Coordinates of C-alpha atoms in Angstrom, one line a residue:
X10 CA 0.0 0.0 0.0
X11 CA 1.3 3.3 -0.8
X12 CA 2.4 6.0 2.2
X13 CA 0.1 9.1 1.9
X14 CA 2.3 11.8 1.8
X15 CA 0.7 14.8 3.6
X16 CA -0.1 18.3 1.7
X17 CA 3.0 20.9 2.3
X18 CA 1.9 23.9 4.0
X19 CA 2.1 25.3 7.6
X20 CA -1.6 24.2 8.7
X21 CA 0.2 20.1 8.0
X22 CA 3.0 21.0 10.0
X23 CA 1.5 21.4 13.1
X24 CA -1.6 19.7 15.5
X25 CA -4.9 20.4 14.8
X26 CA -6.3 23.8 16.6
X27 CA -3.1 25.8 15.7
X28 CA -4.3 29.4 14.4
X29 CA -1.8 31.1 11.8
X30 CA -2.1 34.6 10.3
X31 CA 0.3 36.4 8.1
X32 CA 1.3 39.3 6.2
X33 CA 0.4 42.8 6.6
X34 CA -3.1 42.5 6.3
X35 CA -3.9 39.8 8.7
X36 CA -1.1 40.3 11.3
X37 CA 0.1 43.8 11.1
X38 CA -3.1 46.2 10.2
X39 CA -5.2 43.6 13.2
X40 CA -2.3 43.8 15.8
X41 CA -3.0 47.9 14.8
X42 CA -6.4 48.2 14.6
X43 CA -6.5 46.2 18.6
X44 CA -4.0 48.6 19.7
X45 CA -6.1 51.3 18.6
X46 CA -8.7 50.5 20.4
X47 CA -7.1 49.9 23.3
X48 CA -5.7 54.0 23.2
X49 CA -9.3 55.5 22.6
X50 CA -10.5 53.5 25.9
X51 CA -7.8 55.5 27.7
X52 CA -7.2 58.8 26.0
X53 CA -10.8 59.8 27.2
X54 CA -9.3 59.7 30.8
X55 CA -6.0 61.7 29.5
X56 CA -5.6 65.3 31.6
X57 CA -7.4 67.1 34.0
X58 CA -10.9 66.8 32.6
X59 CA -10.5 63.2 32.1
X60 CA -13.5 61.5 31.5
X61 CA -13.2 58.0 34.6
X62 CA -13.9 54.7 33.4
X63 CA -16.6 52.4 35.4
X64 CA -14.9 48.8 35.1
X65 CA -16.7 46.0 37.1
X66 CA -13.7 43.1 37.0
X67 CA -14.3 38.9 37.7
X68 CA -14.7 39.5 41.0
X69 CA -17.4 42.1 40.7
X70 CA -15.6 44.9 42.1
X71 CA -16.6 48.1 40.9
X72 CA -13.7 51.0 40.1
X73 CA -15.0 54.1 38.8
X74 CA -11.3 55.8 37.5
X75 CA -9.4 57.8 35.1
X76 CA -6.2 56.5 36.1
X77 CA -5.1 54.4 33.2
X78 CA -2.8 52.1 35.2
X79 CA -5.9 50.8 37.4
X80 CA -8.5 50.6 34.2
X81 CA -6.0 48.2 31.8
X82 CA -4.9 46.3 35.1
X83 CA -8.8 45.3 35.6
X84 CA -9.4 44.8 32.4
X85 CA -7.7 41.9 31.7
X86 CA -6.2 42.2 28.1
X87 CA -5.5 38.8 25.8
X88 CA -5.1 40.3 22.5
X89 CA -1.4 40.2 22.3
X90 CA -0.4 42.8 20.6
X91 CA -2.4 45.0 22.8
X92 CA -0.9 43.5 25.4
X93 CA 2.5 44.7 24.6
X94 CA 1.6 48.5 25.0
X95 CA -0.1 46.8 28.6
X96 CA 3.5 45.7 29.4
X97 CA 4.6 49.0 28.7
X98 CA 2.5 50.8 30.3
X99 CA 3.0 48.6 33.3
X100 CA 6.7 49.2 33.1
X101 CA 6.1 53.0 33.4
X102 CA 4.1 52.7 36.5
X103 CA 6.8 50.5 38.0
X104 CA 9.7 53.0 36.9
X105 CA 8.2 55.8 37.3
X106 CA 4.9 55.9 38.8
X107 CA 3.7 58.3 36.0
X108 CA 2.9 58.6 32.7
X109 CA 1.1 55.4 31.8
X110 CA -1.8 57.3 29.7
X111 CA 0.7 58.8 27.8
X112 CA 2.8 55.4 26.9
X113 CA -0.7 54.1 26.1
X114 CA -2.2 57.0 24.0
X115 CA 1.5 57.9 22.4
X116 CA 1.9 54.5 21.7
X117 CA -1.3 54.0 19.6
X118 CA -0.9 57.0 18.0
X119 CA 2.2 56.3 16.3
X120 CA 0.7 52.8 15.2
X121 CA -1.7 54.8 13.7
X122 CA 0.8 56.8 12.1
X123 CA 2.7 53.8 10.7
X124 CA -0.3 52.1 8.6
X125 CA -0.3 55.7 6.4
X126 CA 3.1 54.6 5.7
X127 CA 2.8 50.6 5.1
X128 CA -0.4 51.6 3.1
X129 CA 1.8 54.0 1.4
X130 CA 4.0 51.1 0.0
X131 CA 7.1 51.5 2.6
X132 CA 8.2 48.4 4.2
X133 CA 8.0 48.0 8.2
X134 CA 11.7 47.4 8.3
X135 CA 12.6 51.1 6.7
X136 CA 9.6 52.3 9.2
X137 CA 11.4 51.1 11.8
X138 CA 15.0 52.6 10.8
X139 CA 13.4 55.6 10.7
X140 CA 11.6 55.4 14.2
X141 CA 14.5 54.4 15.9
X142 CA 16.4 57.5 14.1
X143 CA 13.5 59.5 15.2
X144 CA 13.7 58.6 19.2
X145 CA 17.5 59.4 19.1
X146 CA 16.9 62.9 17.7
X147 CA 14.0 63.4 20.3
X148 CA 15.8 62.7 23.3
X149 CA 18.7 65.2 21.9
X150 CA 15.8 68.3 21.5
X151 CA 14.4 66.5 25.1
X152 CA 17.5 67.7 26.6
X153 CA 17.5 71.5 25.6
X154 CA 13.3 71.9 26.3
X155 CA 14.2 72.1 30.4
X156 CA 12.6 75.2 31.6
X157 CA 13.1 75.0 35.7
X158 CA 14.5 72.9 38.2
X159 CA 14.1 71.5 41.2
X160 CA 17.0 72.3 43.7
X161 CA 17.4 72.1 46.6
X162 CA 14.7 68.8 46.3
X163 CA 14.1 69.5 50.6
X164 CA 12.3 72.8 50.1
X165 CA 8.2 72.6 49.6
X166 CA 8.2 75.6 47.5
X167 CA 10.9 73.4 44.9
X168 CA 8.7 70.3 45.1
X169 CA 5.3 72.0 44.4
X170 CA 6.7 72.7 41.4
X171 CA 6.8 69.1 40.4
X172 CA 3.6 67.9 42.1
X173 CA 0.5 70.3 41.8
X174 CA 0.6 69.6 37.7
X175 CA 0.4 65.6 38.7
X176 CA -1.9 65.7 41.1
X177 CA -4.1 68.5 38.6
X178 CA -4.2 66.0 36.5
X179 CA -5.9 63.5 38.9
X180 CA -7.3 65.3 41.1
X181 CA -8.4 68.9 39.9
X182 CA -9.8 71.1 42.4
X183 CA -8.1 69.1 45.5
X184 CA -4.8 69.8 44.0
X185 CA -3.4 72.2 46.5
X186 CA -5.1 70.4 49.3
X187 CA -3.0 66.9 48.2
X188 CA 0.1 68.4 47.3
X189 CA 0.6 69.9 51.0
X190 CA -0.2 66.5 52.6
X191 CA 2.1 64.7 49.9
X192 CA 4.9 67.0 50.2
X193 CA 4.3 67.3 54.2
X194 CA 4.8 63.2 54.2
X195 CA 7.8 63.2 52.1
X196 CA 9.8 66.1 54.0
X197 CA 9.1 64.1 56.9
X198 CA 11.3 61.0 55.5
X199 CA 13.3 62.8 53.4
X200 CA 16.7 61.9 54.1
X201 CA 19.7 64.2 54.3
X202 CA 20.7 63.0 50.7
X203 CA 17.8 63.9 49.1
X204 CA 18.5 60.9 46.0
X205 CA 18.2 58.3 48.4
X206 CA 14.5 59.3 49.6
X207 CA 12.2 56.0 49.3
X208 CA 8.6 55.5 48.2
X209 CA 8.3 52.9 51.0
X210 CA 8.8 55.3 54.0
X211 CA 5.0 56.8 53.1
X212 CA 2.3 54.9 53.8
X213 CA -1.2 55.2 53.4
X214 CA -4.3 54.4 55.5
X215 CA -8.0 54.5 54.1
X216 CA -10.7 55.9 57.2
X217 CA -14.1 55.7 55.6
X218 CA -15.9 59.2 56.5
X219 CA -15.3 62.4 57.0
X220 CA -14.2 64.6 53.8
X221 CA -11.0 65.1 51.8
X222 CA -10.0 68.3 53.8
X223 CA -9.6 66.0 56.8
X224 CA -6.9 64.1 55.0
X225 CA -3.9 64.3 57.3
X226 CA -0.3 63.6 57.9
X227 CA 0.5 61.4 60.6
X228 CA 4.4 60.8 61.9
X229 CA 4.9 57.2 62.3
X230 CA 2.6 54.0 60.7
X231 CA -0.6 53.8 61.2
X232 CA -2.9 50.7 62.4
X233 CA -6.5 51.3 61.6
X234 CA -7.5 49.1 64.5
X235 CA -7.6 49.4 68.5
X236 CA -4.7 47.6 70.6
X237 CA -6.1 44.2 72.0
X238 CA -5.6 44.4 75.5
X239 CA -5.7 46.9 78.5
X240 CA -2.2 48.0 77.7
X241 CA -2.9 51.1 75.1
X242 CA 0.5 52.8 75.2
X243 CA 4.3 52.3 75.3
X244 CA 7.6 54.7 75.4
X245 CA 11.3 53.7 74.3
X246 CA 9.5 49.8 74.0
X247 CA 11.0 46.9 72.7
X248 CA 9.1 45.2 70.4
X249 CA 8.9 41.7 69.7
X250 CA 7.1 40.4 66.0
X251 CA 5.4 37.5 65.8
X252 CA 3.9 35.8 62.6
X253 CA 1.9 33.0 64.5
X254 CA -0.8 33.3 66.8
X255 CA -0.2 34.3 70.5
X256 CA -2.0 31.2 72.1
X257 CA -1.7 28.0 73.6
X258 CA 0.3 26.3 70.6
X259 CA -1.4 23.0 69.2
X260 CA 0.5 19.9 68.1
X261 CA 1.4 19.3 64.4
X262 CA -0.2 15.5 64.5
X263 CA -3.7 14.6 66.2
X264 CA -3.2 13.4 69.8
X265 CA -5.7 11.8 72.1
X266 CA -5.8 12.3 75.7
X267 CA -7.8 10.3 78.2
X268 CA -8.9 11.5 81.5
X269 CA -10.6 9.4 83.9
X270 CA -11.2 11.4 86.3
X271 CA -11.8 15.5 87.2
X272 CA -8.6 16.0 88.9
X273 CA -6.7 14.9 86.1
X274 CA -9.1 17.4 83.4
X275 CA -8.0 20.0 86.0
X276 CA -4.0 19.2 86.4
X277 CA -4.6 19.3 82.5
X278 CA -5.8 22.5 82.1
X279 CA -3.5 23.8 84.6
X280 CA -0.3 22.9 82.8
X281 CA -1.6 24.1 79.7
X282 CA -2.0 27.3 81.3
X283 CA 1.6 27.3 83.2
X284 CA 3.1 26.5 80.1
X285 CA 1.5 29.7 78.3
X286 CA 2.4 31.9 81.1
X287 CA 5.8 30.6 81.4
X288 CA 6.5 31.9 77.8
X289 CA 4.7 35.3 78.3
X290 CA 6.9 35.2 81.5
X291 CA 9.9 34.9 79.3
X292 CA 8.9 37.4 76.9
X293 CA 8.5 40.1 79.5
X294 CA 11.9 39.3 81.0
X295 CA 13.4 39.7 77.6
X296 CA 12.1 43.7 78.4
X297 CA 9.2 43.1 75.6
X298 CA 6.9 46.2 76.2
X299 CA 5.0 45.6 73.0
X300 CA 4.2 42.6 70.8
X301 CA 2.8 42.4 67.6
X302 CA 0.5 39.0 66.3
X303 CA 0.5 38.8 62.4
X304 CA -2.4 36.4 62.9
X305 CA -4.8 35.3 65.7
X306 CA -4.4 36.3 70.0
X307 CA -5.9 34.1 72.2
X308 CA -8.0 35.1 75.3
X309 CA -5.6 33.0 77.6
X310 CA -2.3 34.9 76.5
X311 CA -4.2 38.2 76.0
X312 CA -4.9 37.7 80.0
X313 CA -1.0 36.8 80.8
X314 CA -0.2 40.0 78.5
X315 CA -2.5 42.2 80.4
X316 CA -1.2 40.8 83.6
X317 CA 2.8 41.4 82.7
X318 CA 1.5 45.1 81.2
X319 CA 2.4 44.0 77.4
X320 CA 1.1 46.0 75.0
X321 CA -0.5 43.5 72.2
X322 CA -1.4 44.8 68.3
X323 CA -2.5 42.6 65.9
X324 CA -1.5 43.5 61.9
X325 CA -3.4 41.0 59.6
X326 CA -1.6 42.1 56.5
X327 CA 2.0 40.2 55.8
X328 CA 3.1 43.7 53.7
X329 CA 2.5 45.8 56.9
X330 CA 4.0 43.2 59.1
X331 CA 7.2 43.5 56.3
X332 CA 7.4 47.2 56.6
X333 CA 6.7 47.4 60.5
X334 CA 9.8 44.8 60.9
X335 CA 12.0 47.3 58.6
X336 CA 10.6 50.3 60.6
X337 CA 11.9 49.0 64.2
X338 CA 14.4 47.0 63.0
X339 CA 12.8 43.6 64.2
X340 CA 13.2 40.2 63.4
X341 CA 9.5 38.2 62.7
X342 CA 9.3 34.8 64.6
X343 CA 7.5 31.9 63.6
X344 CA 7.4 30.6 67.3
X345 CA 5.9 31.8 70.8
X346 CA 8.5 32.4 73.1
X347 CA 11.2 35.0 74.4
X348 CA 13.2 36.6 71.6
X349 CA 17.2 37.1 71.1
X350 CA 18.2 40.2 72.0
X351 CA 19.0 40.6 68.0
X352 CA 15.7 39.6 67.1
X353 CA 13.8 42.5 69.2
X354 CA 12.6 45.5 67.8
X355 CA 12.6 49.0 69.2
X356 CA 10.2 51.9 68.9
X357 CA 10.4 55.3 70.7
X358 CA 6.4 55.9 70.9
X359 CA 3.6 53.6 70.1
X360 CA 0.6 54.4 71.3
X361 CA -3.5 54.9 70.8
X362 CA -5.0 57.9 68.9
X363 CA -8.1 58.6 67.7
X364 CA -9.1 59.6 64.0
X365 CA -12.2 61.0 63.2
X366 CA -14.5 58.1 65.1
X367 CA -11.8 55.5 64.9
X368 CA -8.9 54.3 67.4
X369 CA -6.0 53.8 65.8
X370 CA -2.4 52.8 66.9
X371 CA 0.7 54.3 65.4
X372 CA 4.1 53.3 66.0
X373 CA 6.4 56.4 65.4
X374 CA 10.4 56.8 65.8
X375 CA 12.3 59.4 65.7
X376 CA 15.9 58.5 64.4
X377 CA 16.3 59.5 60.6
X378 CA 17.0 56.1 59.1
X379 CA 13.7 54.4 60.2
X380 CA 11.0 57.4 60.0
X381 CA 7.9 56.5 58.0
X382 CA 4.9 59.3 57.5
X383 CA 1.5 57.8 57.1
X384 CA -1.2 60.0 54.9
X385 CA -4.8 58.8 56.5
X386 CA -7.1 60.0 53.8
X387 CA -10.5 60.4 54.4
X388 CA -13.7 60.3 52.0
X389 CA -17.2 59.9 51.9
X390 CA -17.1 56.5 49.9
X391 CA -14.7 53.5 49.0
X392 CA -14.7 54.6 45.9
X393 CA -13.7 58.4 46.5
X394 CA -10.9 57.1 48.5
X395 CA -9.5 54.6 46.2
X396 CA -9.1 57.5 43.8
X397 CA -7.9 59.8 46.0
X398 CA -5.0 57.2 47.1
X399 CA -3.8 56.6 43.8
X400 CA -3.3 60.5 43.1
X401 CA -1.3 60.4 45.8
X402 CA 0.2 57.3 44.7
X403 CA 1.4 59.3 41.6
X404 CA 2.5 62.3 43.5
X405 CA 4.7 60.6 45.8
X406 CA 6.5 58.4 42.9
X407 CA 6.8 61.9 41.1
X408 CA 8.5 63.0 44.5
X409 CA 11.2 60.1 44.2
X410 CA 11.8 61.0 40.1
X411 CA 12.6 64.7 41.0
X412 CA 15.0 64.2 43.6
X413 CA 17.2 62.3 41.4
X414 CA 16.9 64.4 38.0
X415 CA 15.2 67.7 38.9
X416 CA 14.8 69.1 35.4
X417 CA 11.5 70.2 34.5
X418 CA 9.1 70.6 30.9
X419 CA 6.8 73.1 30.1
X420 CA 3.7 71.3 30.5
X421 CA 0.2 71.4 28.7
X422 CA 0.9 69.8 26.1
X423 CA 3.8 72.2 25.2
X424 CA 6.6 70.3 25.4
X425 CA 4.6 67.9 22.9
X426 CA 4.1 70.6 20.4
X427 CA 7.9 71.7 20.6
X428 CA 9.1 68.4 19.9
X429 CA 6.6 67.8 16.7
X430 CA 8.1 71.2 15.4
X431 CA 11.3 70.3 15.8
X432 CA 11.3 67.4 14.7
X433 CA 9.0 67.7 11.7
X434 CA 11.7 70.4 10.5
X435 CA 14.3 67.7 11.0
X436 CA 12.2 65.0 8.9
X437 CA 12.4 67.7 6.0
X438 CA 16.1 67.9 6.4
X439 CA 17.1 64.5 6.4
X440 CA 17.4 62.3 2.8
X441 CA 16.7 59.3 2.2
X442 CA 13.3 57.5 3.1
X443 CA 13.7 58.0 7.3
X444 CA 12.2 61.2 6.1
X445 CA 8.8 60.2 6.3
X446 CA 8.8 57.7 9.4
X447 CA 10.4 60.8 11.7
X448 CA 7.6 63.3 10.3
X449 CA 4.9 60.3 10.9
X450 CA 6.6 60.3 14.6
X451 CA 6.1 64.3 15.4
X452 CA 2.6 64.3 13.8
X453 CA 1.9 61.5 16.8
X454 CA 3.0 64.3 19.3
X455 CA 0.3 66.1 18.4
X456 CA -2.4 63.6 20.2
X457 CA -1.6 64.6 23.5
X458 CA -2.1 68.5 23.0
X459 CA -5.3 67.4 20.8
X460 CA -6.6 65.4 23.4
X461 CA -6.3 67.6 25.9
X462 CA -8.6 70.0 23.9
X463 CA -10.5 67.2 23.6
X464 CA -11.3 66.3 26.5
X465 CA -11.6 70.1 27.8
X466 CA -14.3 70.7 24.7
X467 CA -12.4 72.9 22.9
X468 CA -11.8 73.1 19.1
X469 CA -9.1 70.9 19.0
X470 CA -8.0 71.8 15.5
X471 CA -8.4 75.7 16.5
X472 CA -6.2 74.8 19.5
X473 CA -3.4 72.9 17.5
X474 CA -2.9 75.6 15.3
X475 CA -2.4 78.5 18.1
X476 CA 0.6 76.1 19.5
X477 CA 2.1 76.0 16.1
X478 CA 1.6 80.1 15.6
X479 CA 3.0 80.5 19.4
X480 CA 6.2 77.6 19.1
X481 CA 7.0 79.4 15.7
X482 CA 7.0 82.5 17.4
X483 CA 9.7 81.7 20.0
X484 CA 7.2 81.1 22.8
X485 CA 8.3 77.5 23.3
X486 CA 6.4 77.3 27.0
X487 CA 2.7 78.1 25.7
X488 CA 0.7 74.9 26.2
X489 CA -3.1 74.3 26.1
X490 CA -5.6 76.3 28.5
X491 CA -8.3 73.7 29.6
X492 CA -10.1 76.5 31.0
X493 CA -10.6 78.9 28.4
X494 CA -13.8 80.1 26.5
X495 CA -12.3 81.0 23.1
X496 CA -9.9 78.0 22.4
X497 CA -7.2 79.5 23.9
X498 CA -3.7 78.5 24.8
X499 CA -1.2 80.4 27.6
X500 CA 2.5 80.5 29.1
X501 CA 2.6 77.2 30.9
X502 CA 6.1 78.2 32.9
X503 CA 4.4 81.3 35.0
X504 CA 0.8 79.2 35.4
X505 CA 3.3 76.8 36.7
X506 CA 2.2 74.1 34.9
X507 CA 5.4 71.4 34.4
X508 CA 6.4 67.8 33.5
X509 CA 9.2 65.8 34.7
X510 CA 11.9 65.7 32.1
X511 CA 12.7 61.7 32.9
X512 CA 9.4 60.8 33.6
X513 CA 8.7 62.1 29.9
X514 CA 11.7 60.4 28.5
X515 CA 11.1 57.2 29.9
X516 CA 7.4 57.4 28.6
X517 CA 8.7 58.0 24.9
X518 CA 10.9 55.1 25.2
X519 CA 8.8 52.9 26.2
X520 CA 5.9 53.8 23.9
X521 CA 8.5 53.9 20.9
X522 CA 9.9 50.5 21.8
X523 CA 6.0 48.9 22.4
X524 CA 5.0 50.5 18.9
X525 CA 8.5 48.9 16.7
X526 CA 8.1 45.2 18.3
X527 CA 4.2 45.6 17.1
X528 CA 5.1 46.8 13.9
X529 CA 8.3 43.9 13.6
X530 CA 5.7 41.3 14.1
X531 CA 4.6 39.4 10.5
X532 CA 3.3 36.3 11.4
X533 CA 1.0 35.3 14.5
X534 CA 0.8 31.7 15.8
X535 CA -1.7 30.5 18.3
X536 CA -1.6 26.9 19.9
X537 CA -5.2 25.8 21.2
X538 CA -5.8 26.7 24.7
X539 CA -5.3 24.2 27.2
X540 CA -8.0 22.5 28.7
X541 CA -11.0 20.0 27.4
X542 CA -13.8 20.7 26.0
X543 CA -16.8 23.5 28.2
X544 CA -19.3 20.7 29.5
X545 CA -22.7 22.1 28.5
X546 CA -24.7 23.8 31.4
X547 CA -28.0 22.5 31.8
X548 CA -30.0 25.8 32.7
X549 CA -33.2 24.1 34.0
X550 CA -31.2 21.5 36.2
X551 CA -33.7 21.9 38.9
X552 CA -37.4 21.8 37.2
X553 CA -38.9 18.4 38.0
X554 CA -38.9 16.0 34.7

């Protein structure tokens, strides 16, 4: 009998359910037209008069947002390609805190930008030359755009600079309010070298009610609970940290005991007791004036704790237990009983205060290498205070980009407009076919001054053509006014409007880099997804037959 020789082609090649798609019009233009989709969800949310987003995730959690990082982390992105400029994005936010609209939108755009020029006839390899050529050159006019600066990076009046525009953006309204509280909090940790100031030394604490103006700075980390025993506050305390419960500890394997009679049920319960006491006991003779449960505290020990005037908090959350240990220098234990000397903590104050209706306990120290602000914010709903923690979020991470490269952009979407000049100008100098992917990449500039008019309703067109008239002028800071009647643009540098000059250039980047793998990409391959095949669900499962 003769072999069958299978038909040549890819589909033959490989197990059935694989899903190929090639060339420009089925890989490139879709991996576009998904990445497009993906900006418009989040350019609506760009700027001060972002439009927020209402995502309800798998969990059924509602968010009601415009901060992009929160809306493409719930919504759960497969397309690939559109998860690229998600990986990006999500870089930026780990970087830099910042920015992540802008990698989103910027990236997008200049997608957009490229399928003019692949429907033009030009290959995605000499788009990509000319892209990378393009970034280069940007990064150079980056450099000379730096209107102020922030120096010395321990003054408020330096940092405002940097943090009303960020918090305007989330925020606007509260922006003045925030930015004291933020930059309060942050010259509270900030070290004597201002470089080596850390995100991690600001917390924040969420106390449903009240309103946004009673959002406060509080020295020290905040608990939002009450201390468990009688024992409410300590001074110059050792502190021991404990990850397991404070109780009578249980046996790994099941053991049965038989009692025959009541004396023996009460010499029982007696040494259980002894035994607990004995290593509360211990702990107190170790000079423990405060311990801290990261899970459960029995009634039994709480008693003993009470009774040797140990101060007992429990802290649920393993990240707060983390930071606390870095705080007073502690060591966690896994087991009840007294600590090494090494092992103990230290604290100058910990004690009981109260917050709007709620007791809380806060831990504060006074030496420079372990102080730690806590911001409590305050709302009227869950929601309210979400939002208002991530614009703080964003101005504390723009705190930690400015103390290590203070230089400052005109903001407004001036900086944008600047770069699409310059750059356009350069286009029409160079020879050659990068000509037309550099021009294609300052026209994509343009969508963040555009949507910022947007956004505001003004005439965007009307709005882009000012900037031009203005930047060709000389006046290199004027920037879109969101506020005005008649389309109008201003001087961004005395509204003190600004953008973070590496914040910026780490956003280009990464949008540039998201947008040439995209565009490299010519053929897509998809396996079938794991798993067998969906049983049916029988709807009417319960009506009787």
């Amino acid at each position: 009998m003769a072999m069958k020789i299978p038909k040549i082609g890819l589909p033959q090649m490989l197990k059935d359910g694989y899903k190929h798609m090639q060339g420009l019009e089925e890989a490139v233009y879709r991996n576009i037209g998904a990445t497009k989709e993906l900006s418009q969800i989040t350019r609506t949310s760009l700027g001060p008069n972002g439009r927020n987003k209402m995502v309800i995730n798998h969990l059924e959690k509602l968010f009601v947002t415009s901060d992009a990082a929160t809306i493409i982390r719930e919504l759960e992105v497969i397309h690939p390609a559109a998860k690229l400029l998600v990986m990006a994005s999500q870089q930026q936010e780990a970087e830099m805190g910042d920015a992540t609209n802008f990698v989103i939108v910027f990236a997008g755009e200049l997608l957009q930008q490229a399928e003019h020029l692949l429907r033009m006839g030009l290959h995605p390899s000499e788009i990509i030359d000319g892209l990378d050529f393009a970034v280069k050159k940007c990064f150079e006019i980056l450099q000379t755009l730096s209107v102020e600066n922030v120096e010395p990076a321990n003054k408020k009046s330096e940092l405002e600079k940097a943090v009303l525009p960020v918090l305007a953006s989330k925020q606007h309204g509260y922006e003045e309010l925030l930015a004291n509280v933020v930059i309060q909090a942050a010259l509270e940790v900030m070290p004597k070298n201002p470089s080596q100031f850390s995100v991690d030394s600001i917390r924040v604490v969420k106390i449903l009610g009240g309103s946004i103006h009673d959002t406060t700075v509080v020295k020290g980390m905040v608990f939002g609970r009450e201390a468990e025993g009688v024992v409410t506050n300590a001074t110059k305390a050792k502190v021991a940290v404990y990850t397991c419960p404070i109780d009578v500890s249980l046996t790994e394997t099941k053991g049965t005991v038989l009692i025959k009679n009541a004396q023996e049920m009460l010499n029982f319960s007696k040494d259980e007791e002894k035994r607990l006491e004995d290593s509360i006991k211990q702990i107190a003779d170790a000079g423990v004036k405060v311990a801290v449960s990261g899970s459960g505290v029995g009634e039994l020990a709480l008693h003993f704790m009470n009774r040797y005037n140990i101060m007992v908090v429990k802290v649920l959350s393993k990240f707060d237990l983390r930071r606390l240990c870095r705080v007073i220098n502690a060591t966690p234990l896994t087991r009840l009983g007294a600590p090494m000397p090494e092992e103990l903590g230290f604290c100058d104050i910990v004690e009981s205060v109260e917050i709007g209706s709620d007791r809380c306990i806060v831990f504060r120290q006074e030496q420079e290498n372990t102080k730690t602000a806590t911001i409590v914010i305050r709302g009227g709903t869950s929601n309210t205070i979400d939002d208002l923690e991530r614009a703080i979020d964003d101005g504390v991470n723009c705190i930690k980009a400015v103390v290590k490269d203070g230089r400052l952009l005109p903001g407004a979407g001036a900086t944008e407009i600047e770069l699409a000049r310059q750059l356009a100008a350069f286009g029409e100098r160079t020879p050659g076919i990068n000509q037309y992917a550099i021009k294609k990449f300052a026209e994509a500039f343009e969508v963040i001054p555009r949507t910022l008019a947007d956004n505001a309703g003004l005439d965007s067109t009307e709005v882009i053509s000012k900037l031009y008239a203005a930047h060709q002028a000389g006046q290199t800071n004027v920037g879109v006014n969101i506020e005005s009647d008649d389309n109008g643009v201003f001087d961004t540098k005395e509204h003190r409007i600004f953008d973070s000059l590496p914040v910026k250039q780490m956003a280009i980047k990464l949008a540039t880099h998201a947008a040439v793998t995209v565009l490299s990409v010519d053929h897509i391959i998809m396996s079938k997804p794991a798993g067998g095949p969906k049983v049916k669900e029988n709807k009417n499962w319960d009506d009787d037959e």
